PDB file of C-alpha atoms in Angstrom:
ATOM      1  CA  UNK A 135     268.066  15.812 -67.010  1.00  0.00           C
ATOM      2  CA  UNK A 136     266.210  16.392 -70.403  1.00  0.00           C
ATOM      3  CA  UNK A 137     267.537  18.469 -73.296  1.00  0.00           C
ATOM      4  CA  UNK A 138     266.447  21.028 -74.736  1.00  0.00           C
ATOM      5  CA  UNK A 139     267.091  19.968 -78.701  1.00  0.00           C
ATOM      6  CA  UNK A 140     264.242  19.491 -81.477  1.00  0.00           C
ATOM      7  CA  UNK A 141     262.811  16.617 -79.142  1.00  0.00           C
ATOM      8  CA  UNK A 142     263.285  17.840 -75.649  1.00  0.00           C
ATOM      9  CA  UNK A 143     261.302  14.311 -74.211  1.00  0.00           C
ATOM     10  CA  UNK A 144     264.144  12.308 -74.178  1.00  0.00           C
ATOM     11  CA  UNK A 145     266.587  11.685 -71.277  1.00  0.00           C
ATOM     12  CA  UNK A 146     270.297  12.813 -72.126  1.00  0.00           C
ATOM     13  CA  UNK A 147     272.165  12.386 -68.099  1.00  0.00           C
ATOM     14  CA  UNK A 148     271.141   9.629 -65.386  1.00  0.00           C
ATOM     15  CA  UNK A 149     272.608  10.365 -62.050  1.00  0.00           C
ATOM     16  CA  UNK A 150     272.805   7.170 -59.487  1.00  0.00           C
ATOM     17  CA  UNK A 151     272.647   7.617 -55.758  1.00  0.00           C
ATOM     18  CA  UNK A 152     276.441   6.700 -55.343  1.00  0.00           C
ATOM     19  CA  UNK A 153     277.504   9.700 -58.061  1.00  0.00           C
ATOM     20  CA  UNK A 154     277.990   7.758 -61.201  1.00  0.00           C
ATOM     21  CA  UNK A 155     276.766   9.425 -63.832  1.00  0.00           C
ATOM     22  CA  UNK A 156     275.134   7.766 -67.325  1.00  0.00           C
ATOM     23  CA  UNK A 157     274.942  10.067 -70.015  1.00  0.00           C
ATOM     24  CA  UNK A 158     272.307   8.880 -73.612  1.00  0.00           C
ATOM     25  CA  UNK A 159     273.271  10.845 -76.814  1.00  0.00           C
ATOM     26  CA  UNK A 160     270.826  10.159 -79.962  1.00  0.00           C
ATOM     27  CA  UNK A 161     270.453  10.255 -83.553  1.00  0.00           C
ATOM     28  CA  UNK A 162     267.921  10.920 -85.597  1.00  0.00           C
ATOM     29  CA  UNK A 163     266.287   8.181 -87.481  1.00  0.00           C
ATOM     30  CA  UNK A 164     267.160   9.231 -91.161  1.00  0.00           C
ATOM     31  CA  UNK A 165     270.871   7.985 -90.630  1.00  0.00           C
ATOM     32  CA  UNK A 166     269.238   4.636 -90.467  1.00  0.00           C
ATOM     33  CA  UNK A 167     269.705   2.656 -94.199  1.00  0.00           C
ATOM     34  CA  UNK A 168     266.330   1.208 -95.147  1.00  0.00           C
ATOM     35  CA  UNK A 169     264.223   2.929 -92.694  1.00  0.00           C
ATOM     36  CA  UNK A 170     260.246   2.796 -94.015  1.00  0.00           C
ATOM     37  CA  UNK A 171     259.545   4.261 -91.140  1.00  0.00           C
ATOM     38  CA  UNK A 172     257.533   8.053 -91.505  1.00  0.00           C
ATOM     39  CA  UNK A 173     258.539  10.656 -89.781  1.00  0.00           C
ATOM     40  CA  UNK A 174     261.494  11.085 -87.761  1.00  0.00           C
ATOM     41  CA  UNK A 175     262.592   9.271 -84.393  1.00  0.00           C
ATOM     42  CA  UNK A 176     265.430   9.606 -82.365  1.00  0.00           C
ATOM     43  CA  UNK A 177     267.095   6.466 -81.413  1.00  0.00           C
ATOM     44  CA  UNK A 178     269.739   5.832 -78.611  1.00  0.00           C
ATOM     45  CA  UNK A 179     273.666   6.140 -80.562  1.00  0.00           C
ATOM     46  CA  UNK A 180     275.264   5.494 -77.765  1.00  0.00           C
ATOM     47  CA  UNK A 181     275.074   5.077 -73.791  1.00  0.00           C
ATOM     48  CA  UNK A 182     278.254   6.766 -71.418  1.00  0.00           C
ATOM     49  CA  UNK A 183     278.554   5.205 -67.744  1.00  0.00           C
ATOM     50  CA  UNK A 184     280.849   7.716 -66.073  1.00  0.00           C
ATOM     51  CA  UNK A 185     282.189   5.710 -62.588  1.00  0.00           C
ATOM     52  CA  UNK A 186     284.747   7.602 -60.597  1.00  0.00           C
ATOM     53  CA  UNK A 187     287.700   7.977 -63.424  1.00  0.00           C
ATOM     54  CA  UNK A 188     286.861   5.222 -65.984  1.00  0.00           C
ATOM     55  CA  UNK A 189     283.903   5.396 -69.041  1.00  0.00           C
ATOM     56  CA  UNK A 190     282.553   2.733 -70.156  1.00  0.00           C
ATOM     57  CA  UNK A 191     280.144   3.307 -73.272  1.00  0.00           C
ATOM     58  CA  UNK A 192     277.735   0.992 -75.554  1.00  0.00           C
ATOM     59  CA  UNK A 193     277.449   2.232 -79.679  1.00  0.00           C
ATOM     60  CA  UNK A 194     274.240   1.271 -81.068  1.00  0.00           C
ATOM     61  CA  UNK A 195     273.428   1.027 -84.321  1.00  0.00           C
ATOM     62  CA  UNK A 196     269.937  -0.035 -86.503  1.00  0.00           C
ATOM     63  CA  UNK A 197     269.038  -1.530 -89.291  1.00  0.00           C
ATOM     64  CA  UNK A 198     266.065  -1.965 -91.579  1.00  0.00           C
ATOM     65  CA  UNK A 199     263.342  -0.067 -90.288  1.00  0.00           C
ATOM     66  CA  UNK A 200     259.893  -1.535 -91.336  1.00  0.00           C
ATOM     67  CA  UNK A 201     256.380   0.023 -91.102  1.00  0.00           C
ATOM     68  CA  UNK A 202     252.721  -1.720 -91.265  1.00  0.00           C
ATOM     69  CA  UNK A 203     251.280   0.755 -93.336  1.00  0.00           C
ATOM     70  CA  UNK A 204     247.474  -1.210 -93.475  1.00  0.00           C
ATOM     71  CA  UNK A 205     247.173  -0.931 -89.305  1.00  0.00           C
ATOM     72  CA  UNK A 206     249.722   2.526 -89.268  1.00  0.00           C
ATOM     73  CA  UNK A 207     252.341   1.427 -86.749  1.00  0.00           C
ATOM     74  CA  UNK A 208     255.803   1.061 -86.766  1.00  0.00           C
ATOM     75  CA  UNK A 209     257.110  -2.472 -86.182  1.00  0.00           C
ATOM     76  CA  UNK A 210     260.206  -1.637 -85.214  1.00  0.00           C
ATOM     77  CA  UNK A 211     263.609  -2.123 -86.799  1.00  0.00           C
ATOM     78  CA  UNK A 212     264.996  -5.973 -87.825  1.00  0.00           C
ATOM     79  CA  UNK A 213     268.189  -5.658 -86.224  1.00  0.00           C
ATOM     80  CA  UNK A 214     269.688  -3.778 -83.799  1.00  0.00           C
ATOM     81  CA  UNK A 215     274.224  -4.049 -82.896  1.00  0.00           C
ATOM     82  CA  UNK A 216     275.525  -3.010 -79.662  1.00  0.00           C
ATOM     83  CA  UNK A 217     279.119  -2.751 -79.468  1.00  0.00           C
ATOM     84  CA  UNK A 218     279.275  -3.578 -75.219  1.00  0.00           C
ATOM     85  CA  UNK A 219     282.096  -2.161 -73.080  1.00  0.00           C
ATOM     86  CA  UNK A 220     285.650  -3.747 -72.881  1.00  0.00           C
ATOM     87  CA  UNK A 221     286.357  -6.204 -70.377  1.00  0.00           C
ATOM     88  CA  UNK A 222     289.153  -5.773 -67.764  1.00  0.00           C
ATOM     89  CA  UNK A 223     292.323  -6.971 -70.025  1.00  0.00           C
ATOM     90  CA  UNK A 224     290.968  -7.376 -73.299  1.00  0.00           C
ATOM     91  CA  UNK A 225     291.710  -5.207 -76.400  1.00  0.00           C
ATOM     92  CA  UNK A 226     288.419  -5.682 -78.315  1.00  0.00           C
ATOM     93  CA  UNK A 227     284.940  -4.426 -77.567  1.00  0.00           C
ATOM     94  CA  UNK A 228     282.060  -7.535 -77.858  1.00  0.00           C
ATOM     95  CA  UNK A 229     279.390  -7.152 -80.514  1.00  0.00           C
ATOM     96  CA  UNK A 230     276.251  -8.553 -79.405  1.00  0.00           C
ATOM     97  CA  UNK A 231     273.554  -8.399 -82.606  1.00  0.00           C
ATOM     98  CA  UNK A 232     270.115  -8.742 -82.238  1.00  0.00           C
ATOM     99  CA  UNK A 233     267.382  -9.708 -84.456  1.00  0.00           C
ATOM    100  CA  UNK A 234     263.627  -8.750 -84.039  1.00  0.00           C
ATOM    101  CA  UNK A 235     260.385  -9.960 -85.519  1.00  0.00           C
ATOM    102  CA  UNK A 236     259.175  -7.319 -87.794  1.00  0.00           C
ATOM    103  CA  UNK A 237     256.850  -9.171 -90.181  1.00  0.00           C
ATOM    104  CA  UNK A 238     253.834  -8.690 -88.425  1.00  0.00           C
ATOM    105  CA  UNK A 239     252.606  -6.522 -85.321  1.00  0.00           C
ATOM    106  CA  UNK A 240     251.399  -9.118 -83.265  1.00  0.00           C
ATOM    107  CA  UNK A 241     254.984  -9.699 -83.198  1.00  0.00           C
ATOM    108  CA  UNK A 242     256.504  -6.645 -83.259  1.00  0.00           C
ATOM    109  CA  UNK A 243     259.260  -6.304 -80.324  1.00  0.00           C
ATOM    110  CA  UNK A 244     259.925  -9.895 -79.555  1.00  0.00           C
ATOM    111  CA  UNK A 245     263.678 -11.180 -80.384  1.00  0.00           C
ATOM    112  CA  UNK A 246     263.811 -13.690 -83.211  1.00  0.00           C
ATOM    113  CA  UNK A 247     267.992 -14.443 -82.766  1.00  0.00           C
ATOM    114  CA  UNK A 248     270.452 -12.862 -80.691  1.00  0.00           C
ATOM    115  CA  UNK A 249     274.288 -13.366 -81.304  1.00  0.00           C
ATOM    116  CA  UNK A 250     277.502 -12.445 -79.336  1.00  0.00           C
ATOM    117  CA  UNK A 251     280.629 -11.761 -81.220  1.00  0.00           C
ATOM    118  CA  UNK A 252     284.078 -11.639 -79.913  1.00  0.00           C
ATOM    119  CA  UNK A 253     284.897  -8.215 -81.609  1.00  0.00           C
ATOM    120  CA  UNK A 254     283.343  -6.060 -84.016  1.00  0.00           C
ATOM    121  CA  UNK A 255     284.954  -3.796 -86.896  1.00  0.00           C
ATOM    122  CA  UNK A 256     282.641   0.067 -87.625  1.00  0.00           C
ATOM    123  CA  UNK A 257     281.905   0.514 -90.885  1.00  0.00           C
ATOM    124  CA  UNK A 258     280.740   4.167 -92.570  1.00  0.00           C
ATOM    125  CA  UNK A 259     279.015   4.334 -95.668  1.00  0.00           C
ATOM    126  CA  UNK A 260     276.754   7.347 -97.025  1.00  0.00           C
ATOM    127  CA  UNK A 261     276.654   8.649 -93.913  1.00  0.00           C
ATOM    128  CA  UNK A 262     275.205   4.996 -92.021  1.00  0.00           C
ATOM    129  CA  UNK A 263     277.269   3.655 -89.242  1.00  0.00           C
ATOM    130  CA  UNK A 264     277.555   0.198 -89.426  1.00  0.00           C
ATOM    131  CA  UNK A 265     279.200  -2.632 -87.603  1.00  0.00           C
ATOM    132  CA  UNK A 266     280.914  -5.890 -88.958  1.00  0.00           C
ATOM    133  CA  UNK A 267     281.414  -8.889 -86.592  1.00  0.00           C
ATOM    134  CA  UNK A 268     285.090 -10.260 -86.827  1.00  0.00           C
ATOM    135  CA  UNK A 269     285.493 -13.879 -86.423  1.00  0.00           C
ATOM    136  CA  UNK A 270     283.277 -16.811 -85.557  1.00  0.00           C
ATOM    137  CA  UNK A 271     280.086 -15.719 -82.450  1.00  0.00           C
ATOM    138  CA  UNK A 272     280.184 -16.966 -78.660  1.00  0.00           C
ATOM    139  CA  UNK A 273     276.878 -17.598 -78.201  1.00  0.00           C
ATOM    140  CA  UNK A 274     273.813 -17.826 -79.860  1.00  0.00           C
ATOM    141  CA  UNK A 275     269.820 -17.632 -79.023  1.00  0.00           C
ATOM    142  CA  UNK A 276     266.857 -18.195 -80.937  1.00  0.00           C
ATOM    143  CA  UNK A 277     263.510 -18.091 -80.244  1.00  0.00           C
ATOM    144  CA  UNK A 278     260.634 -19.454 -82.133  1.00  0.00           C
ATOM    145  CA  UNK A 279     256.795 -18.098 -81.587  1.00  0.00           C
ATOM    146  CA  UNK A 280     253.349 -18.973 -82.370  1.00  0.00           C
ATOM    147  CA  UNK A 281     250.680 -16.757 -82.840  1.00  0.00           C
ATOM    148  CA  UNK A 282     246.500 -16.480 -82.937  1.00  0.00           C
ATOM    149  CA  UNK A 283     245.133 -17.265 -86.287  1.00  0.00           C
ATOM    150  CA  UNK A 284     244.729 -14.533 -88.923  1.00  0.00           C
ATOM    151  CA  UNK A 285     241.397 -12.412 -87.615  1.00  0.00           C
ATOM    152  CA  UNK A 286     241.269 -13.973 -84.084  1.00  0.00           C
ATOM    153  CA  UNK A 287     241.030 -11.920 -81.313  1.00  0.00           C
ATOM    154  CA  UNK A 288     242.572 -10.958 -78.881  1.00  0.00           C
ATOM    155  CA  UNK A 289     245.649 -11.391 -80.547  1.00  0.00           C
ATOM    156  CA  UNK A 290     248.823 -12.817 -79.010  1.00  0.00           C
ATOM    157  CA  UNK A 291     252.068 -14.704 -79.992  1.00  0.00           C
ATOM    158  CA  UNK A 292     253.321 -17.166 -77.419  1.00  0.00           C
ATOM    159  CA  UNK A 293     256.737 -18.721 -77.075  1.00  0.00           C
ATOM    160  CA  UNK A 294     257.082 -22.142 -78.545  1.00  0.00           C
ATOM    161  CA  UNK A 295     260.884 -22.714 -78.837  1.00  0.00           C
ATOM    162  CA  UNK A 296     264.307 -21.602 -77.829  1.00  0.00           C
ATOM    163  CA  UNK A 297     267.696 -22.663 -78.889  1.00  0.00           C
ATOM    164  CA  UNK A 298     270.991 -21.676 -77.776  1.00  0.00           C
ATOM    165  CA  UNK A 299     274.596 -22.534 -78.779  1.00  0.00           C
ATOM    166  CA  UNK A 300     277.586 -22.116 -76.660  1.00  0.00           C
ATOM    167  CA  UNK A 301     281.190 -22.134 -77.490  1.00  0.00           C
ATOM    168  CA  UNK A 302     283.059 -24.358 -74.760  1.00  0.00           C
ATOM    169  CA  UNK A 303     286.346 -24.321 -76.496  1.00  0.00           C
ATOM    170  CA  UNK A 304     286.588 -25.404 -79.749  1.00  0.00           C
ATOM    171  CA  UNK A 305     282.620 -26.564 -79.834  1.00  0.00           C
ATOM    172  CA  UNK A 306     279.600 -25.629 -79.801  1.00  0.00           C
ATOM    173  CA  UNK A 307     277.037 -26.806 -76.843  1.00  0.00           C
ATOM    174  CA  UNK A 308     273.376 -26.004 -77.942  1.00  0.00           C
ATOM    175  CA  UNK A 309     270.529 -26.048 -75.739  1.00  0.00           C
ATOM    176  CA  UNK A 310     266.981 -26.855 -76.799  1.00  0.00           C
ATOM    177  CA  UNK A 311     263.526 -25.546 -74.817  1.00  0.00           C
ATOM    178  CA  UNK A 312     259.677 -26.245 -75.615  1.00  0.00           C
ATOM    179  CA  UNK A 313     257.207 -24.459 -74.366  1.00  0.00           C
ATOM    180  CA  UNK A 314     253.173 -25.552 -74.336  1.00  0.00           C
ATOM    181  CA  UNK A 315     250.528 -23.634 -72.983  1.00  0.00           C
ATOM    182  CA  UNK A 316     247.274 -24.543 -71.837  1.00  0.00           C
ATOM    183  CA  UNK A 317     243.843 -22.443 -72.827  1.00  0.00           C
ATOM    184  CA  UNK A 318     244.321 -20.322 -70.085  1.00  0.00           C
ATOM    185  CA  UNK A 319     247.220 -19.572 -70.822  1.00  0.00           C
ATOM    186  CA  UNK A 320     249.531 -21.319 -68.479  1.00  0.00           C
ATOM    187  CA  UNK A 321     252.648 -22.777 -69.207  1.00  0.00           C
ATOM    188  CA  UNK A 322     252.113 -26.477 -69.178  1.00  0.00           C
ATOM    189  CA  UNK A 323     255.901 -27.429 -68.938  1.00  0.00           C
TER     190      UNK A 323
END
C-alpha cells in the first residue's frame, strides 16, 4: 500500500503471505542535524512488524548528511542508529550503529564500521532524535577499501580489509580478513 502524503512513492504497509503485516512510517529529512543535503527526502523513522498479537519495531535515526556539490549527488548520510527489537526476556532494546563512507562518491554507500550495543538511551534536542549507546559494544566490524586513482575510469572501490571484534565474556576476539584482486577483477584469496 502507498500513501497518499506530500510523497505518495513510498511504501507505508507490507502484507506477507501468512498475514503478518509490516508497516514503514517516515520523516522528512530536515529533522536530520547537519544535513547538506538540498531538498527534502523522506527517510525510514521507524519499521512495525505486526505478527499475530506481538509488534516488534526498529527506530532509525541519521546523522550528518553530506552532499558532493562539484558532481551534484548526495553521498549519503555518515551514520545511521537502529534501535533493533527486544529479545525474548530482555529489558533493553540493542543499538546497532553504522558508519558509511561519505567522503567521496566512488564510495558512497559502502559501510566503513558497524557496532552493536547492548542498549541504547533516545535523546531529543531541537527537535533531532538521537540515540546514545549505554555501556561498552558486542561486536564490532570494519571494513577498509581501495579505490581507482583520482581521474581513472571506470571508477570502483574494492574491499581490501575487514576486522571484527567479538565479546566472548569479558574479552574481546577480533578477526582479521585481506582481500587481493587480480586485473580482472577476481578475488585472488
Amino acid at each position: 500500500i502507498f500513501t497518499s502524503s506530500a510523497d505518495p512513492n513510498v511504501m507505508t504497509e507490507l502484507v506477507d503471505q501468512l498475514g503478518g503485516v509490516t508497516e514503514i512510517q517516515y520523516m522528512p529529512s530536515t529533522g536530520v542535524a547537519q544535513n547538506d543535503i538540498p531538498g527534502t527526502q523522506f527517510l525510514v523513522k521507524r519499521i512495525i512488524r505486526k505478527s499475530g498479537t506481538q509488534s516488534r519495531y526498529t527506530d532509525y535515526a541519521y546523522y550528518n548528511g553530506s552532499y558532493d556539490f562539484q558532481h551534484r549527488r548526495a553521498l549519503g548520510y555518515e551514520q545511521i542508529d537502529a534501535v533493533l527489537p527486544r529479545s525474548n526476556g530482555v529489558a533493553d532494546s540493542p543499538l546497532l550503529r553504522t558508519n558509511y563512507y561519505v567522503t567521496h562518491w566512488g564510495l558512497r554507500g559502502l559501510v566503513k564500521e558497524r557496532r552493536l550495543y547492548a542498549r541504547a538511551t533516545e535523546q531529543r534536542t531541537d527537535n533531532t532524535l538521537s540515540f546514545v549507546p549505554v555501556g561498552t559494544h558486542l561486536t564490532r566490524e570494519v571494513t577498509n577499501y581501495t579505490r581507482t586513482a583520482s581521474g581513472s575510469r571506470p571508477l570502483r572501490a574494492q574491499k581490501s580489509e575487514a576486522r571484527s571484534w567479538e565479546l566472548w565474556g569479558a574479552k574481546m576476539v577480533e578477526k582479521r580478513s585481506s582481500y587481493a584482486f587480480n586485473l580482472y577483477n577476481q578475488p585472488t584469496r
